[in-house]
Amino acid sequence: MDQSVRDIEGVLLAGGKSRRMGKDKRELLVGSETLLERALKVYESVFSQIKIVVAEHSPVTDTLSHQVLTDIFPNKGPVGGLFTALSRSASLSVFLAACDMPFLSASLIRRICELSHGFDVTMVQLSTGMQPMQGVYSRRCTPILKEMIEDDQLEMRQILSHPDLKTHVVEECQIQDLDQNFLSFMNVNTPSDLEMANKLLRSSR
């Protein structure tokens, strides 16, 4: 395992039910594996320490071998999930992604982690916009995230502009060799997204 990754904890957001999907996304199948299983398999190949943040405990996560944290501030989205993780982390930084990303790439995660050294926030910018999910965040973000929650400012990208944080934006050209079509940033939010993910998986075999 790379030293650059060993010093960073993997945090996976696995909230639960989705209004757009109408069911628990963690148990949706892409191929023969659930979204949660696919994400954890990648994380386990990269990180020695993993935490899973959920809205509430459920049978889906209660049997996992990794530490499961419940949101300290309910219904605050990824900002709340990241705050919860950083508040309970012994590592200086965490890598954040969500379990509804079916094509996470271990090599891409390692690259982002390598590029994060010396920064409080490392976030990828694609032509479609900033990608806060799949970013690295240091513990220095914790009080700022709390302020954002208290002010109900829940747009993750806002943290990039905070004057007290040293931030780094990773450009497309720095990662495109590992993920030409940037499929690792795809989210499954709707039934049509799920259908597309399974179609992409079948076509890649």
Short mmCIF file of C-alpha atoms in Angstrom, two decimals:
data_model
loop_
_atom_site.label_atom_id
_atom_site.label_comp_id
_atom_site.label_asym_id
_atom_site.label_seq_id
_atom_site.Cartn_x
_atom_site.Cartn_y
_atom_site.Cartn_z
CA MET A 1 0.00 0.00 0.00
CA ASP A 2 1.34 3.47 -0.91
CA GLN A 3 2.55 5.63 1.95
CA SER A 4 0.56 8.52 0.45
CA VAL A 5 -2.68 6.61 0.98
CA ARG A 6 -1.82 5.02 4.32
CA ASP A 7 -1.90 8.47 5.95
CA ILE A 8 -5.41 9.20 4.68
CA GLU A 9 -8.60 7.58 5.95
CA GLY A 10 -11.26 6.45 3.51
CA VAL A 11 -14.73 7.83 4.25
CA LEU A 12 -17.74 6.51 2.38
CA LEU A 13 -21.08 8.29 2.54
CA ALA A 14 -23.87 5.71 2.57
CA GLY A 15 -26.89 7.67 3.71
CA GLY A 16 -29.69 5.29 2.76
CA LYS A 17 -33.01 5.91 1.04
CA SER A 18 -33.23 8.22 -1.95
CA ARG A 19 -36.34 10.15 -2.90
CA ARG A 20 -35.48 10.02 -6.61
CA MET A 21 -34.70 6.30 -6.53
CA GLY A 22 -37.54 5.44 -4.15
CA LYS A 23 -35.53 2.77 -2.32
CA ASP A 24 -32.29 2.18 -0.44
CA LYS A 25 -29.54 2.80 -2.98
CA ARG A 26 -26.99 0.83 -0.98
CA GLU A 27 -28.70 -2.45 -1.92
CA LEU A 28 -29.14 -1.74 -5.63
CA LEU A 29 -27.33 -4.20 -7.88
CA VAL A 30 -24.79 -3.24 -10.50
CA GLY A 31 -23.87 -6.55 -12.00
CA SER A 32 -23.86 -9.10 -9.20
CA GLU A 33 -22.79 -6.67 -6.46
CA THR A 34 -24.63 -3.97 -4.57
CA LEU A 35 -23.48 -0.37 -4.86
CA LEU A 36 -22.20 -0.53 -1.29
CA GLU A 37 -20.26 -3.75 -1.94
CA ARG A 38 -18.67 -2.31 -5.09
CA ALA A 39 -17.55 0.86 -3.33
CA LEU A 40 -16.17 -0.98 -0.31
CA LYS A 41 -14.21 -3.39 -2.51
CA VAL A 42 -12.37 -0.44 -4.06
CA TYR A 43 -11.85 1.30 -0.71
CA GLU A 44 -10.46 -1.86 0.86
CA SER A 45 -7.82 -2.06 -1.88
CA VAL A 46 -6.68 1.51 -1.15
CA PHE A 47 -7.17 2.42 2.53
CA SER A 48 -6.11 0.72 5.75
CA GLN A 49 -8.72 2.71 7.71
CA ILE A 50 -12.31 3.09 6.50
CA LYS A 51 -15.36 4.76 8.02
CA ILE A 52 -18.92 4.67 6.68
CA VAL A 53 -21.27 7.55 7.45
CA VAL A 54 -25.02 6.92 7.42
CA ALA A 55 -28.19 8.83 8.23
CA GLU A 56 -29.27 6.09 10.63
CA HIS A 57 -28.22 2.55 11.42
CA SER A 58 -29.93 -0.23 9.51
CA PRO A 59 -29.48 -3.96 8.87
CA VAL A 60 -27.62 -3.01 5.67
CA THR A 61 -24.71 -1.49 7.60
CA ASP A 62 -24.97 -3.07 11.05
CA THR A 63 -23.07 -6.18 9.96
CA LEU A 64 -20.18 -4.38 8.25
CA SER A 65 -16.68 -4.88 9.64
CA HIS A 66 -15.84 -1.19 9.24
CA GLN A 67 -16.81 1.53 11.71
CA VAL A 68 -20.22 3.00 10.92
CA LEU A 69 -20.96 6.56 12.06
CA THR A 70 -24.38 8.20 12.26
CA ASP A 71 -24.68 11.81 11.12
CA ILE A 72 -24.12 14.22 14.02
CA PHE A 73 -26.32 16.78 12.25
CA PRO A 74 -29.20 15.02 10.45
CA ASN A 75 -30.26 15.96 6.93
CA LYS A 76 -27.21 18.08 6.11
CA GLY A 77 -26.07 16.12 3.09
CA PRO A 78 -22.39 15.55 2.24
CA VAL A 79 -21.33 18.57 4.31
CA GLY A 80 -22.84 16.95 7.39
CA GLY A 81 -21.38 13.56 6.51
CA LEU A 82 -17.90 14.99 6.07
CA PHE A 83 -18.16 16.90 9.35
CA THR A 84 -19.19 13.70 11.15
CA ALA A 85 -16.26 11.78 9.67
CA LEU A 86 -13.63 14.44 10.41
CA SER A 87 -14.96 14.85 13.95
CA ARG A 88 -14.34 11.15 14.61
CA SER A 89 -11.18 10.61 12.56
CA ALA A 90 -7.71 10.04 14.00
CA SER A 91 -6.16 10.77 10.60
CA LEU A 92 -5.03 14.21 9.49
CA SER A 93 -7.08 13.90 6.29
CA VAL A 94 -9.89 11.84 4.79
CA PHE A 95 -10.81 10.88 1.26
CA LEU A 96 -14.55 11.32 0.67
CA ALA A 97 -16.78 9.55 -1.83
CA ALA A 98 -20.30 8.14 -1.92
CA CYS A 99 -21.49 4.57 -2.20
CA ASP A 100 -23.75 5.47 -5.15
CA MET A 101 -20.69 5.84 -7.42
CA PRO A 102 -20.52 2.41 -9.13
CA PHE A 103 -17.26 2.89 -11.01
CA LEU A 104 -14.86 4.17 -8.38
CA SER A 105 -11.26 3.59 -9.43
CA ALA A 106 -8.52 2.59 -6.98
CA SER A 107 -5.81 4.05 -9.20
CA LEU A 108 -7.67 7.34 -9.55
CA ILE A 109 -8.25 7.58 -5.80
CA ARG A 110 -4.54 7.01 -5.24
CA ARG A 111 -3.70 9.77 -7.73
CA ILE A 112 -6.00 12.27 -6.01
CA CYS A 113 -4.52 11.36 -2.63
CA GLU A 114 -0.98 11.82 -3.97
CA LEU A 115 -1.90 15.28 -5.29
CA SER A 116 -3.43 16.30 -1.95
CA HIS A 117 -0.24 16.54 0.11
CA GLY A 118 0.21 19.94 1.72
CA PHE A 119 -3.40 21.01 1.14
CA ASP A 120 -6.51 21.20 3.32
CA VAL A 121 -8.92 20.64 0.43
CA THR A 122 -8.21 18.81 -2.83
CA MET A 123 -11.08 18.74 -5.31
CA VAL A 124 -11.31 17.65 -8.95
CA GLN A 125 -12.62 20.01 -11.61
CA LEU A 126 -14.14 18.45 -14.71
CA SER A 127 -15.59 20.32 -17.68
CA THR A 128 -18.98 19.63 -16.06
CA GLY A 129 -17.94 21.37 -12.83
CA MET A 130 -16.29 20.78 -9.48
CA GLN A 131 -16.46 17.26 -8.03
CA PRO A 132 -16.45 17.46 -4.21
CA MET A 133 -17.32 13.77 -4.02
CA GLN A 134 -13.92 12.16 -4.50
CA GLY A 135 -11.90 14.76 -2.69
CA VAL A 136 -9.44 14.94 0.20
CA TYR A 137 -10.21 17.08 3.26
CA SER A 138 -8.03 17.80 6.29
CA ARG A 139 -9.14 18.17 9.89
CA ARG A 140 -8.66 21.93 9.51
CA CYS A 141 -11.97 21.84 7.60
CA THR A 142 -13.92 20.65 10.66
CA PRO A 143 -14.79 24.03 12.28
CA ILE A 144 -15.51 25.54 8.88
CA LEU A 145 -17.90 22.72 8.02
CA LYS A 146 -19.66 23.29 11.34
CA GLU A 147 -20.10 26.97 10.48
CA MET A 148 -21.50 26.00 7.08
CA ILE A 149 -23.99 23.64 8.73
CA GLU A 150 -25.07 26.23 11.29
CA ASP A 151 -25.58 28.77 8.50
CA ASP A 152 -27.37 26.14 6.38
CA GLN A 153 -24.77 26.64 3.63
CA LEU A 154 -24.64 23.07 2.35
CA GLU A 155 -22.91 23.48 -1.01
CA MET A 156 -19.64 21.57 -0.66
CA ARG A 157 -17.85 23.63 -3.30
CA GLN A 158 -18.07 26.70 -1.06
CA ILE A 159 -15.28 25.36 1.13
CA LEU A 160 -12.80 26.00 -1.68
CA SER A 161 -13.09 29.75 -1.21
CA HIS A 162 -12.49 29.81 2.55
CA PRO A 163 -9.46 32.04 3.29
CA ASP A 164 -8.21 29.88 6.18
CA LEU A 165 -7.77 26.78 4.04
CA LYS A 166 -5.06 25.85 1.57
CA THR A 167 -6.89 24.42 -1.42
CA HIS A 168 -5.89 22.61 -4.58
CA VAL A 169 -7.95 22.01 -7.71
CA VAL A 170 -7.03 18.92 -9.74
CA GLU A 171 -7.54 19.45 -13.47
CA GLU A 172 -8.89 16.90 -15.93
CA CYS A 173 -5.51 16.51 -17.60
CA GLN A 174 -4.00 15.26 -14.33
CA ILE A 175 -6.30 12.25 -14.09
CA GLN A 176 -7.59 11.55 -17.60
CA ASP A 177 -4.95 8.88 -18.22
CA LEU A 178 -6.61 6.81 -15.49
CA ASP A 179 -10.26 7.42 -16.41
CA GLN A 180 -10.65 8.64 -19.97
CA ASN A 181 -14.43 9.13 -19.79
CA PHE A 182 -14.52 10.06 -16.07
CA LEU A 183 -16.98 7.25 -15.35
CA SER A 184 -15.68 7.04 -11.79
CA PHE A 185 -17.54 10.28 -11.07
CA MET A 186 -20.91 8.88 -12.19
CA ASN A 187 -23.69 8.80 -9.57
CA VAL A 188 -26.70 6.50 -9.51
CA ASN A 189 -29.62 8.69 -8.48
CA THR A 190 -32.52 7.42 -10.58
CA PRO A 191 -33.72 4.12 -12.08
CA SER A 192 -32.43 5.27 -15.47
CA ASP A 193 -28.99 5.91 -13.94
CA LEU A 194 -29.01 2.36 -12.58
CA GLU A 195 -29.97 0.98 -15.97
CA MET A 196 -27.14 2.95 -17.58
CA ALA A 197 -24.60 1.71 -15.00
CA ASN A 198 -25.53 -1.90 -15.71
CA LYS A 199 -25.36 -1.30 -19.46
CA LEU A 200 -21.89 0.24 -19.11
CA LEU A 201 -20.74 -2.67 -16.98
CA ARG A 202 -21.97 -5.21 -19.53
CA SER A 203 -20.30 -3.37 -22.42
CA SER A 204 -16.96 -3.30 -20.59
CA ARG A 205 -16.80 -7.08 -20.26
#
